[in-house]
Amino acid sequence: FRGVAAPPRPRRGYSTKTSHGDDADRVATRFQRRIAANAARSPRVPCVAQNYPDELVGLREHVPPRDAPRPPPDADAEKLRERLHELQDDVSKCADARAETGIGRVGLGGVLKILTLGFTWAFDQGKTYHVQDHQLTPSSRSLWELLEPPSKCDRVPDENEWDEHATTFRRGKYAPPDYAHRGHFWWVAQLIGWLFRPKPDILKAVDEAMAVLPKGEPFVGLHVRHGDKCRGERPDGPSVGDPSSFLNLDDTGRPEDHRIECGSFTEYMIHVQRLHDLYGVKNVWLATDDADVVDRATRDPCYAHFDFYFLKYDRLTPDQYAYVDKKTGEEGYSLEECQNAGSKKSRLKCPLERDRFDETRTMVVDLAILARADALVVSLWSNIGRLALEVSVAEKGCVPPVISRDVGWCSTDGQIHDGTIYGHLNC
């Protein structure tokens, strides 16, 4: 969907007067000139090699110069893929495989992050890594209907031996000896690239969705996760008929613990604007679960110089993710809580019956498109934001520009200390 061509207005929180006393019209004119100057340049978005191992660990942004050269094909990645193919696709090795069971009720990002731990241990042991069927509760459909299974084994011994050794890989940075020189980020990205291999019908859906993007033009992948993370707040709504109402939105008074997970559209677009200024890119693929964000992207005149594209499906607004425990009266905000309730379903008043499989399918398509983007603006606090960067690096063989609105990849501030063997899901 192309943004409405409306004159740019000052961003919310900005004064309509400059230090020289210019009025809003002159400010808008200067802004339009800057946009026109960027449009006159041929868009170019670089993709570069890492300067040193683990350069991206804890880094909030990676913005190389537009004329940075693209690196040659990644020989280490090719070597690793050959080894993974040997281990994972040879059915004669299934009898000695290591199995992963009981992943738990976590989202797509959490599942894939957990799997990298067992995958690393199995690889170090020279074993095939098999994942037992993971059902997407409550649909009883399997994740492996959307993604290629990690191995071609049908059945393997039911054991979970790697659990005893998983702490080796969940604390600190690690890569197997043959790839230690590439660092922890590179290693995780390669494993995620192997685990995230969409089925042919999903790839077809990705190609069909991307057909609306202008051919030959770069685009930014923008992921805005709101939903249950916003705990009922609507930082980009409710919207009304007058587009100028967007200028009155203000999230500065919201609790700090809410804002780390629930950033407003404006917070993200500041970074998209920066990429526009650096590289001349104006096409934006918007992956979001919030209907308010889509509405704002298509109507807010501040962003009329961008063209937004997104999947068409029935999104919720953050307040619709609420549920109520009818026994205790306790309120919460979690789509997964309602989807995974099982026997508790009878005591939860959930807003909508959303099919977990359909939700995950939409997320897989969006994630595949984000990974193909020439640059990324995401939250690296979010599993999906990290997955988008990791899959992108694995597929491209280089690091695209990326800006995180909150923490860096594998940032200490972003760790999840849950007391289990799964430990730090962030990296």
PDB file of C-alpha atoms in Angstrom, residues 212-406:
ATOM      1  CA  VAL A 212       3.994  -5.545  -5.102  1.00  0.00           C
ATOM      2  CA  LEU A 213       7.472  -4.174  -4.329  1.00  0.00           C
ATOM      3  CA  PRO A 214       9.084  -2.144  -7.150  1.00  0.00           C
ATOM      4  CA  LYS A 215      11.473  -4.405  -9.017  1.00  0.00           C
ATOM      5  CA  GLY A 216      15.115  -3.513  -8.739  1.00  0.00           C
ATOM      6  CA  GLU A 217      14.589  -1.033  -5.891  1.00  0.00           C
ATOM      7  CA  PRO A 218      15.925  -1.640  -2.365  1.00  0.00           C
ATOM      8  CA  PHE A 219      13.589  -1.757   0.615  1.00  0.00           C
ATOM      9  CA  VAL A 220      13.799  -1.521   4.383  1.00  0.00           C
ATOM     10  CA  GLY A 221      12.362  -4.324   6.486  1.00  0.00           C
ATOM     11  CA  LEU A 222      10.567  -2.788   9.478  1.00  0.00           C
ATOM     12  CA  HIS A 223       9.241  -4.990  12.291  1.00  0.00           C
ATOM     13  CA  VAL A 224       6.945  -3.374  14.859  1.00  0.00           C
ATOM     14  CA  ARG A 225       5.878  -5.843  17.542  1.00  0.00           C
ATOM     15  CA  HIS A 226       3.039  -4.586  19.694  1.00  0.00           C
ATOM     16  CA  GLY A 227       0.191  -6.984  20.427  1.00  0.00           C
ATOM     17  CA  ASP A 228       0.311  -8.439  23.918  1.00  0.00           C
ATOM     18  CA  LYS A 229       3.614  -6.660  24.625  1.00  0.00           C
ATOM     19  CA  CYS A 230       1.782  -3.336  24.834  1.00  0.00           C
ATOM     20  CA  ARG A 231      -0.413  -4.601  27.681  1.00  0.00           C
ATOM     21  CA  GLY A 232      -3.481  -2.914  26.302  1.00  0.00           C
ATOM     22  CA  GLU A 233      -1.890   0.431  25.462  1.00  0.00           C
ATOM     23  CA  ARG A 234      -2.298   1.792  21.938  1.00  0.00           C
ATOM     24  CA  PRO A 235       0.658   4.102  21.257  1.00  0.00           C
ATOM     25  CA  ASP A 236      -0.470   4.616  17.658  1.00  0.00           C
ATOM     26  CA  GLY A 237      -4.214   4.829  18.163  1.00  0.00           C
ATOM     27  CA  PRO A 238      -7.086   5.209  18.369  1.00  0.00           C
ATOM     28  CA  SER A 239      -7.012   6.948  15.013  1.00  0.00           C
ATOM     29  CA  VAL A 240      -9.632   9.411  13.820  1.00  0.00           C
ATOM     30  CA  GLY A 241     -10.543  10.845  10.462  1.00  0.00           C
ATOM     31  CA  ASP A 242      -8.196  13.826  10.629  1.00  0.00           C
ATOM     32  CA  PRO A 243      -4.632  12.647   9.804  1.00  0.00           C
ATOM     33  CA  SER A 244      -3.194  15.594  11.725  1.00  0.00           C
ATOM     34  CA  SER A 245      -4.396  13.924  14.918  1.00  0.00           C
ATOM     35  CA  PHE A 246      -1.294  11.745  14.729  1.00  0.00           C
ATOM     36  CA  LEU A 247       0.723  14.800  15.721  1.00  0.00           C
ATOM     37  CA  ASN A 248      -0.930  14.796  19.147  1.00  0.00           C
ATOM     38  CA  LEU A 249       0.206  11.295  20.085  1.00  0.00           C
ATOM     39  CA  ASP A 250       2.701  11.240  22.923  1.00  0.00           C
ATOM     40  CA  ASP A 251       4.143   8.199  24.710  1.00  0.00           C
ATOM     41  CA  THR A 252       6.642  10.021  26.959  1.00  0.00           C
ATOM     42  CA  GLY A 253       4.426   9.492  29.998  1.00  0.00           C
ATOM     43  CA  ARG A 254       4.122   5.751  29.590  1.00  0.00           C
ATOM     44  CA  PRO A 255       5.829   3.474  32.155  1.00  0.00           C
ATOM     45  CA  GLU A 256       9.410   2.722  31.209  1.00  0.00           C
ATOM     46  CA  ASP A 257       8.984  -1.043  31.536  1.00  0.00           C
ATOM     47  CA  HIS A 258       6.204  -0.889  28.946  1.00  0.00           C
ATOM     48  CA  ARG A 259       8.183   1.171  26.461  1.00  0.00           C
ATOM     49  CA  ILE A 260      11.113  -1.265  26.224  1.00  0.00           C
ATOM     50  CA  GLU A 261       8.780  -3.748  24.516  1.00  0.00           C
ATOM     51  CA  CYS A 262       6.169  -1.417  23.070  1.00  0.00           C
ATOM     52  CA  GLY A 263       7.780   1.341  21.041  1.00  0.00           C
ATOM     53  CA  SER A 264       5.616   3.710  19.053  1.00  0.00           C
ATOM     54  CA  PHE A 265       5.693   3.795  15.264  1.00  0.00           C
ATOM     55  CA  THR A 266       7.437   7.176  15.449  1.00  0.00           C
ATOM     56  CA  GLU A 267      10.340   5.675  17.409  1.00  0.00           C
ATOM     57  CA  TYR A 268      10.935   3.161  14.643  1.00  0.00           C
ATOM     58  CA  MET A 269      10.429   5.621  11.805  1.00  0.00           C
ATOM     59  CA  ILE A 270      13.173   7.909  13.126  1.00  0.00           C
ATOM     60  CA  HIS A 271      15.586   5.101  12.240  1.00  0.00           C
ATOM     61  CA  VAL A 272      13.908   4.398   8.893  1.00  0.00           C
ATOM     62  CA  GLN A 273      14.280   8.084   8.047  1.00  0.00           C
ATOM     63  CA  ARG A 274      17.974   7.844   8.852  1.00  0.00           C
ATOM     64  CA  LEU A 275      18.382   4.955   6.407  1.00  0.00           C
ATOM     65  CA  HIS A 276      16.462   6.986   3.829  1.00  0.00           C
ATOM     66  CA  ASP A 277      18.893   9.880   4.279  1.00  0.00           C
ATOM     67  CA  LEU A 278      21.961   7.608   4.078  1.00  0.00           C
ATOM     68  CA  TYR A 279      20.984   5.282   1.254  1.00  0.00           C
ATOM     69  CA  GLY A 280      18.035   6.897  -0.547  1.00  0.00           C
ATOM     70  CA  VAL A 281      15.692   3.974   0.152  1.00  0.00           C
ATOM     71  CA  LYS A 282      11.992   4.821   0.342  1.00  0.00           C
ATOM     72  CA  ASN A 283      10.250   1.436   0.105  1.00  0.00           C
ATOM     73  CA  VAL A 284       9.345  -0.123   3.455  1.00  0.00           C
ATOM     74  CA  TRP A 285       8.057  -3.621   4.155  1.00  0.00           C
ATOM     75  CA  LEU A 286       6.053  -3.270   7.358  1.00  0.00           C
ATOM     76  CA  ALA A 287       5.716  -6.431   9.441  1.00  0.00           C
ATOM     77  CA  THR A 288       3.447  -5.757  12.403  1.00  0.00           C
ATOM     78  CA  ASP A 289       0.716  -7.366  14.456  1.00  0.00           C
ATOM     79  CA  ASP A 290      -0.946  -4.012  15.252  1.00  0.00           C
ATOM     80  CA  ALA A 291      -3.781  -2.685  13.105  1.00  0.00           C
ATOM     81  CA  ASP A 292      -3.135   0.829  14.467  1.00  0.00           C
ATOM     82  CA  VAL A 293       0.392   0.802  13.034  1.00  0.00           C
ATOM     83  CA  VAL A 294      -0.821  -0.136   9.550  1.00  0.00           C
ATOM     84  CA  ASP A 295      -3.456   2.579   9.699  1.00  0.00           C
ATOM     85  CA  ARG A 296      -0.918   5.169  10.797  1.00  0.00           C
ATOM     86  CA  ALA A 297       1.652   4.154   8.164  1.00  0.00           C
ATOM     87  CA  THR A 298      -0.887   4.634   5.395  1.00  0.00           C
ATOM     88  CA  ARG A 299      -2.380   7.924   6.617  1.00  0.00           C
ATOM     89  CA  ASP A 300       0.163   9.884   8.638  1.00  0.00           C
ATOM     90  CA  PRO A 301       1.383  12.726   6.372  1.00  0.00           C
ATOM     91  CA  CYS A 302       4.745  12.759   8.168  1.00  0.00           C
ATOM     92  CA  TYR A 303       5.639   9.599   6.253  1.00  0.00           C
ATOM     93  CA  ALA A 304       4.050  10.365   2.895  1.00  0.00           C
ATOM     94  CA  HIS A 305       7.475  10.211   1.202  1.00  0.00           C
ATOM     95  CA  PHE A 306       7.687   6.489   2.014  1.00  0.00           C
ATOM     96  CA  ASP A 307       5.877   3.681   0.237  1.00  0.00           C
ATOM     97  CA  PHE A 308       4.664   1.055   2.703  1.00  0.00           C
ATOM     98  CA  TYR A 309       3.878  -2.554   1.843  1.00  0.00           C
ATOM     99  CA  PHE A 310       2.517  -5.250   4.133  1.00  0.00           C
ATOM    100  CA  LEU A 311       0.580  -8.503   4.308  1.00  0.00           C
ATOM    101  CA  LYS A 312      -3.178  -8.210   4.262  1.00  0.00           C
ATOM    102  CA  TYR A 313      -4.831 -10.047   7.143  1.00  0.00           C
ATOM    103  CA  ASP A 314      -7.027  -9.234  10.128  1.00  0.00           C
ATOM    104  CA  ARG A 315      -4.709  -7.676  12.702  1.00  0.00           C
ATOM    105  CA  LEU A 316      -5.745  -6.875  16.248  1.00  0.00           C
ATOM    106  CA  THR A 317      -5.077  -3.746  18.263  1.00  0.00           C
ATOM    107  CA  PRO A 318      -3.078  -4.139  21.519  1.00  0.00           C
ATOM    108  CA  ASP A 319      -6.121  -3.833  23.780  1.00  0.00           C
ATOM    109  CA  GLN A 320      -7.718  -6.819  22.034  1.00  0.00           C
ATOM    110  CA  TYR A 321      -5.028  -9.146  23.403  1.00  0.00           C
ATOM    111  CA  ALA A 322      -6.512  -8.901  26.900  1.00  0.00           C
ATOM    112  CA  TYR A 323      -7.796 -11.905  28.774  1.00  0.00           C
ATOM    113  CA  VAL A 324      -9.461 -12.257  32.162  1.00  0.00           C
ATOM    114  CA  ASP A 325      -9.121 -15.135  34.600  1.00  0.00           C
ATOM    115  CA  LYS A 326     -12.761 -15.611  35.532  1.00  0.00           C
ATOM    116  CA  LYS A 327     -11.826 -17.243  38.844  1.00  0.00           C
ATOM    117  CA  THR A 328      -9.469 -14.572  40.146  1.00  0.00           C
ATOM    118  CA  GLY A 329     -10.512 -11.599  38.054  1.00  0.00           C
ATOM    119  CA  GLU A 330      -6.855 -11.081  37.111  1.00  0.00           C
ATOM    120  CA  GLU A 331      -6.273  -9.361  33.783  1.00  0.00           C
ATOM    121  CA  GLY A 332      -3.447 -10.116  31.411  1.00  0.00           C
ATOM    122  CA  TYR A 333      -2.349  -9.503  27.834  1.00  0.00           C
ATOM    123  CA  SER A 334      -1.126 -12.564  25.989  1.00  0.00           C
ATOM    124  CA  LEU A 335      -2.326 -14.106  22.765  1.00  0.00           C
ATOM    125  CA  GLU A 336      -0.180 -17.163  23.505  1.00  0.00           C
ATOM    126  CA  GLU A 337      -1.795 -17.533  26.929  1.00  0.00           C
ATOM    127  CA  CYS A 338      -5.167 -17.894  25.263  1.00  0.00           C
ATOM    128  CA  GLN A 339      -3.831 -20.137  22.496  1.00  0.00           C
ATOM    129  CA  ASN A 340      -1.944 -22.426  24.877  1.00  0.00           C
ATOM    130  CA  ALA A 341      -4.475 -22.508  27.705  1.00  0.00           C
ATOM    131  CA  GLY A 342      -5.495 -26.136  27.178  1.00  0.00           C
ATOM    132  CA  SER A 343      -7.483 -27.230  30.220  1.00  0.00           C
ATOM    133  CA  LYS A 344      -7.350 -23.669  31.554  1.00  0.00           C
ATOM    134  CA  LYS A 345      -9.277 -22.418  28.538  1.00  0.00           C
ATOM    135  CA  SER A 346     -12.550 -22.773  30.420  1.00  0.00           C
ATOM    136  CA  ARG A 347     -11.481 -20.247  33.045  1.00  0.00           C
ATOM    137  CA  LEU A 348     -10.008 -17.703  30.665  1.00  0.00           C
ATOM    138  CA  LYS A 349     -12.104 -15.140  28.866  1.00  0.00           C
ATOM    139  CA  CYS A 350     -10.099 -14.608  25.688  1.00  0.00           C
ATOM    140  CA  PRO A 351     -11.025 -11.947  23.121  1.00  0.00           C
ATOM    141  CA  LEU A 352     -10.835 -13.957  19.914  1.00  0.00           C
ATOM    142  CA  GLU A 353     -10.194 -17.534  18.913  1.00  0.00           C
ATOM    143  CA  ARG A 354      -7.066 -17.048  16.821  1.00  0.00           C
ATOM    144  CA  ASP A 355      -5.684 -20.126  15.110  1.00  0.00           C
ATOM    145  CA  ARG A 356      -2.059 -20.627  16.184  1.00  0.00           C
ATOM    146  CA  PHE A 357      -1.091 -22.262  12.906  1.00  0.00           C
ATOM    147  CA  ASP A 358      -2.448 -19.410  10.787  1.00  0.00           C
ATOM    148  CA  GLU A 359      -0.791 -16.838  13.051  1.00  0.00           C
ATOM    149  CA  THR A 360       2.551 -18.634  12.782  1.00  0.00           C
ATOM    150  CA  ARG A 361       2.226 -19.016   9.017  1.00  0.00           C
ATOM    151  CA  THR A 362       1.753 -15.269   8.654  1.00  0.00           C
ATOM    152  CA  MET A 363       4.765 -14.683  10.881  1.00  0.00           C
ATOM    153  CA  VAL A 364       6.931 -17.066   8.814  1.00  0.00           C
ATOM    154  CA  VAL A 365       6.013 -15.246   5.579  1.00  0.00           C
ATOM    155  CA  ASP A 366       6.750 -11.852   7.142  1.00  0.00           C
ATOM    156  CA  LEU A 367      10.036 -13.112   8.582  1.00  0.00           C
ATOM    157  CA  ALA A 368      11.164 -14.480   5.216  1.00  0.00           C
ATOM    158  CA  ILE A 369      10.462 -11.090   3.604  1.00  0.00           C
ATOM    159  CA  LEU A 370      12.275  -9.207   6.370  1.00  0.00           C
ATOM    160  CA  ALA A 371      15.312 -11.434   5.798  1.00  0.00           C
ATOM    161  CA  ARG A 372      15.332 -10.448   2.116  1.00  0.00           C
ATOM    162  CA  ALA A 373      15.226  -6.724   2.928  1.00  0.00           C
ATOM    163  CA  ASP A 374      18.245  -4.598   2.037  1.00  0.00           C
ATOM    164  CA  ALA A 375      18.249  -2.995   5.500  1.00  0.00           C
ATOM    165  CA  LEU A 376      16.487  -3.662   8.791  1.00  0.00           C
ATOM    166  CA  VAL A 377      14.901  -1.591  11.543  1.00  0.00           C
ATOM    167  CA  VAL A 378      13.806  -3.888  14.355  1.00  0.00           C
ATOM    168  CA  SER A 379      13.810  -4.453  18.079  1.00  0.00           C
ATOM    169  CA  LEU A 380      16.646  -6.797  18.999  1.00  0.00           C
ATOM    170  CA  TRP A 381      14.844  -7.320  22.291  1.00  0.00           C
ATOM    171  CA  SER A 382      12.364  -9.288  20.191  1.00  0.00           C
ATOM    172  CA  ASN A 383      13.119 -12.839  19.068  1.00  0.00           C
ATOM    173  CA  ILE A 384      11.660 -12.043  15.645  1.00  0.00           C
ATOM    174  CA  GLY A 385      13.925  -9.014  15.265  1.00  0.00           C
ATOM    175  CA  ARG A 386      16.978 -11.135  16.031  1.00  0.00           C
ATOM    176  CA  LEU A 387      15.799 -13.925  13.726  1.00  0.00           C
ATOM    177  CA  ALA A 388      15.325 -11.461  10.861  1.00  0.00           C
ATOM    178  CA  LEU A 389      18.928 -10.276  11.211  1.00  0.00           C
ATOM    179  CA  GLU A 390      20.343 -13.795  11.595  1.00  0.00           C
ATOM    180  CA  VAL A 391      18.465 -15.268   8.623  1.00  0.00           C
ATOM    181  CA  SER A 392      19.383 -12.230   6.526  1.00  0.00           C
ATOM    182  CA  VAL A 393      23.102 -12.659   7.248  1.00  0.00           C
ATOM    183  CA  ALA A 394      22.958 -16.409   6.607  1.00  0.00           C
ATOM    184  CA  GLU A 395      21.173 -15.983   3.265  1.00  0.00           C
ATOM    185  CA  LYS A 396      23.152 -12.994   1.997  1.00  0.00           C
ATOM    186  CA  GLY A 397      26.609 -14.010   3.215  1.00  0.00           C
ATOM    187  CA  CYS A 398      27.147 -10.461   4.460  1.00  0.00           C
ATOM    188  CA  VAL A 399      25.764  -8.037   7.049  1.00  0.00           C
ATOM    189  CA  PRO A 400      23.124  -5.535   5.862  1.00  0.00           C
ATOM    190  CA  PRO A 401      22.532  -2.215   7.616  1.00  0.00           C
ATOM    191  CA  VAL A 402      20.551  -2.817  10.801  1.00  0.00           C
ATOM    192  CA  ILE A 403      19.301  -0.485  13.532  1.00  0.00           C
ATOM    193  CA  SER A 404      17.703  -1.693  16.758  1.00  0.00           C
ATOM    194  CA  ARG A 405      15.426   0.668  18.673  1.00  0.00           C
ATOM    195  CA  ASP A 406      16.401  -0.765  22.065  1.00  0.00           C
TER     196      ASP A 406
END
